[in-house]
Coordinates of C-alpha atoms in Angstrom, one line a residue:
X210 CA 77.0 103.0 122.6
X211 CA 78.9 100.3 120.7
X212 CA 82.2 100.5 119.5
X213 CA 83.2 98.9 115.4
X214 CA 85.9 96.8 115.2
X215 CA 87.4 97.1 111.7
X216 CA 87.3 93.8 109.9
X217 CA 90.3 91.6 110.3
X218 CA 92.0 90.0 107.3
X219 CA 94.8 87.6 108.3
X220 CA 97.5 86.8 106.2
X221 CA 100.6 84.7 105.5
X222 CA 103.5 86.3 104.7
X223 CA 106.9 83.6 104.3
X224 CA 108.6 86.2 102.0
X225 CA 108.1 84.3 98.9
X226 CA 106.6 85.8 95.8
X227 CA 103.6 83.9 96.4
X228 CA 102.9 85.4 100.3
X229 CA 103.6 89.2 98.2
X230 CA 101.6 88.7 96.4
X231 CA 98.8 87.3 98.7
X232 CA 99.1 90.4 100.9
X233 CA 98.8 92.9 98.3
X234 CA 95.3 91.0 97.2
X235 CA 94.8 91.6 101.5
X236 CA 95.4 95.1 101.2
X237 CA 93.5 96.0 98.6
X238 CA 90.2 93.6 100.1
X239 CA 91.4 95.7 103.5
X240 CA 90.6 98.7 101.2
X241 CA 87.4 97.8 100.1
X242 CA 85.4 96.5 103.1
X243 CA 87.0 99.4 105.4
X244 CA 89.7 96.4 107.3
X245 CA 92.6 96.1 109.0
X246 CA 95.4 93.1 107.6
X247 CA 97.8 91.1 110.3
X248 CA 100.9 90.0 108.2
X249 CA 101.4 86.6 110.4
X250 CA 105.0 85.5 109.7
X251 CA 106.5 81.8 111.5
X252 CA 109.8 81.1 113.0
X253 CA 110.8 77.4 114.3
X254 CA 114.6 77.0 116.4
X255 CA 114.4 73.3 114.1
X256 CA 112.7 71.2 112.4
X257 CA 115.1 68.8 112.4
X258 CA 113.7 65.8 114.2
X259 CA 117.0 64.1 114.7
X260 CA 118.7 67.1 116.2
X261 CA 120.2 68.0 119.5
X262 CA 119.8 70.7 122.0
X263 CA 117.1 73.1 121.5
X264 CA 119.6 76.5 121.2
X265 CA 120.8 79.1 123.6
X266 CA 118.6 82.1 124.8
X267 CA 120.2 84.3 122.2
X268 CA 120.0 81.8 119.5
X269 CA 116.1 81.4 119.9
X270 CA 116.4 85.8 120.8
X271 CA 118.4 85.9 116.9
X272 CA 115.8 83.6 115.2
X273 CA 112.9 85.7 116.4
X274 CA 114.3 89.0 115.4
X275 CA 115.6 87.5 111.3
X276 CA 112.1 86.5 111.0
X277 CA 111.2 90.1 112.3
X278 CA 112.9 91.8 109.5
X279 CA 112.1 89.6 107.2
X280 CA 108.6 90.1 107.4
X281 CA 109.2 93.9 107.5
X282 CA 111.6 93.8 104.5
X283 CA 108.8 91.2 103.1
X284 CA 105.3 93.9 103.5
X285 CA 107.7 96.6 102.8
X286 CA 108.4 94.8 99.2
X287 CA 105.1 94.1 98.9
X288 CA 103.1 97.4 99.9
X289 CA 105.3 100.2 100.5
X290 CA 105.5 101.8 104.1
X291 CA 102.3 103.7 103.3
X292 CA 99.5 100.7 102.1
X293 CA 96.3 103.0 102.7
X294 CA 95.4 100.1 105.5
X295 CA 96.8 99.4 109.0
X296 CA 98.6 96.6 108.3
X297 CA 100.6 94.9 111.7
X298 CA 102.9 92.7 111.9
X299 CA 103.2 89.5 113.9
X300 CA 105.8 87.0 114.7
X301 CA 104.8 84.0 116.1
X302 CA 107.1 80.8 117.3
X303 CA 105.3 77.7 115.6
X304 CA 105.2 75.4 112.3
X305 CA 104.0 78.5 109.2
X306 CA 100.1 76.3 109.2
X307 CA 99.2 76.3 113.2
X308 CA 99.8 79.3 113.2
X309 CA 98.0 80.1 110.7
X310 CA 95.7 78.2 111.8
X311 CA 95.9 79.4 115.2
X312 CA 95.3 83.4 114.1
X313 CA 92.4 82.0 111.5
X314 CA 90.6 81.8 114.7
X315 CA 90.5 86.1 115.3
X316 CA 90.0 86.4 111.8
X317 CA 86.8 87.2 110.0
X318 CA 89.4 86.3 106.9
X319 CA 92.3 84.4 106.7
X320 CA 94.8 84.9 103.0
X321 CA 97.3 82.4 102.3
X322 CA 99.3 82.6 98.7
X323 CA 99.3 79.0 96.7
X324 CA 103.4 78.6 97.5
X325 CA 105.9 79.9 99.9
X326 CA 109.1 79.2 100.1
X327 CA 109.0 74.8 101.1
X328 CA 108.4 72.0 99.5
X329 CA 108.2 71.2 95.0
X330 CA 108.1 74.1 93.0
X331 CA 105.5 72.1 90.8
X332 CA 102.9 71.0 93.3
X333 CA 99.9 73.3 93.1
X334 CA 99.1 73.9 96.2
X335 CA 101.9 74.2 99.1
X336 CA 101.0 72.3 102.2
X337 CA 101.0 74.9 104.7
X338 CA 97.7 76.4 102.4
X339 CA 97.0 73.7 102.1
X340 CA 95.8 73.0 105.7
X341 CA 95.5 76.4 106.4
X342 CA 92.2 75.4 104.0
X343 CA 91.4 71.9 105.5
X344 CA 91.6 73.5 109.0
X345 CA 90.8 77.5 109.3
X346 CA 88.3 78.4 111.7
X347 CA 86.7 80.4 109.2
X348 CA 87.0 81.8 105.7
X349 CA 90.5 81.5 103.3
X350 CA 91.5 82.8 100.9
X351 CA 93.9 81.3 98.0
X352 CA 95.8 83.7 96.0
X353 CA 97.7 82.4 92.9
X354 CA 101.3 84.1 92.1
X355 CA 100.6 86.3 88.5
X356 CA 102.5 84.0 85.6
X357 CA 104.4 87.1 85.3
X358 CA 106.3 86.8 88.4
X359 CA 108.4 84.0 89.2

C-alpha cells in the first residue's frame, strides 16, 4: 500500500505586500491541487561585510525569534488562521535567495513575489525573485502584486 503525499508548495515570505500576495496565490493553488504550503522566511545575523563579531548566542536566538513572530504575523495577515489547507511556517538562517533555492529542492512548486523589502522600489523583479527563478530546482511562479495594493 503506497502512501499519498500532498504536493508541496514553498513560498517565500518577508512580510512585504508582494510576499503576502504570493502566499495568497500559493494557498489558492494548494486548495486547487490538494497540496500543502510551506511559508519560508529567512533571517541573517549581519549582512555588513565590515562588521566585527558574530553576535552572542542570546542575540542570535532573539533574531530568529523575531523572524518567527514576523512570519506568523505575515501568514495571519495574508491568509488568516484557517486558510483551508495546511500552511507550515519555516524560519531558516541564511540569505533569502539561498534559503528558497535550497527549499525548492523538496518542493513541487516554488512561489515568490516580484519584490520584497530589499532594493529599489522601481525594480521590475527583485534580486531574490530573480535568483530563485534562475537557480531553483523546479518550477517557479512569480506573483505580481495587485495594482491597487501598496
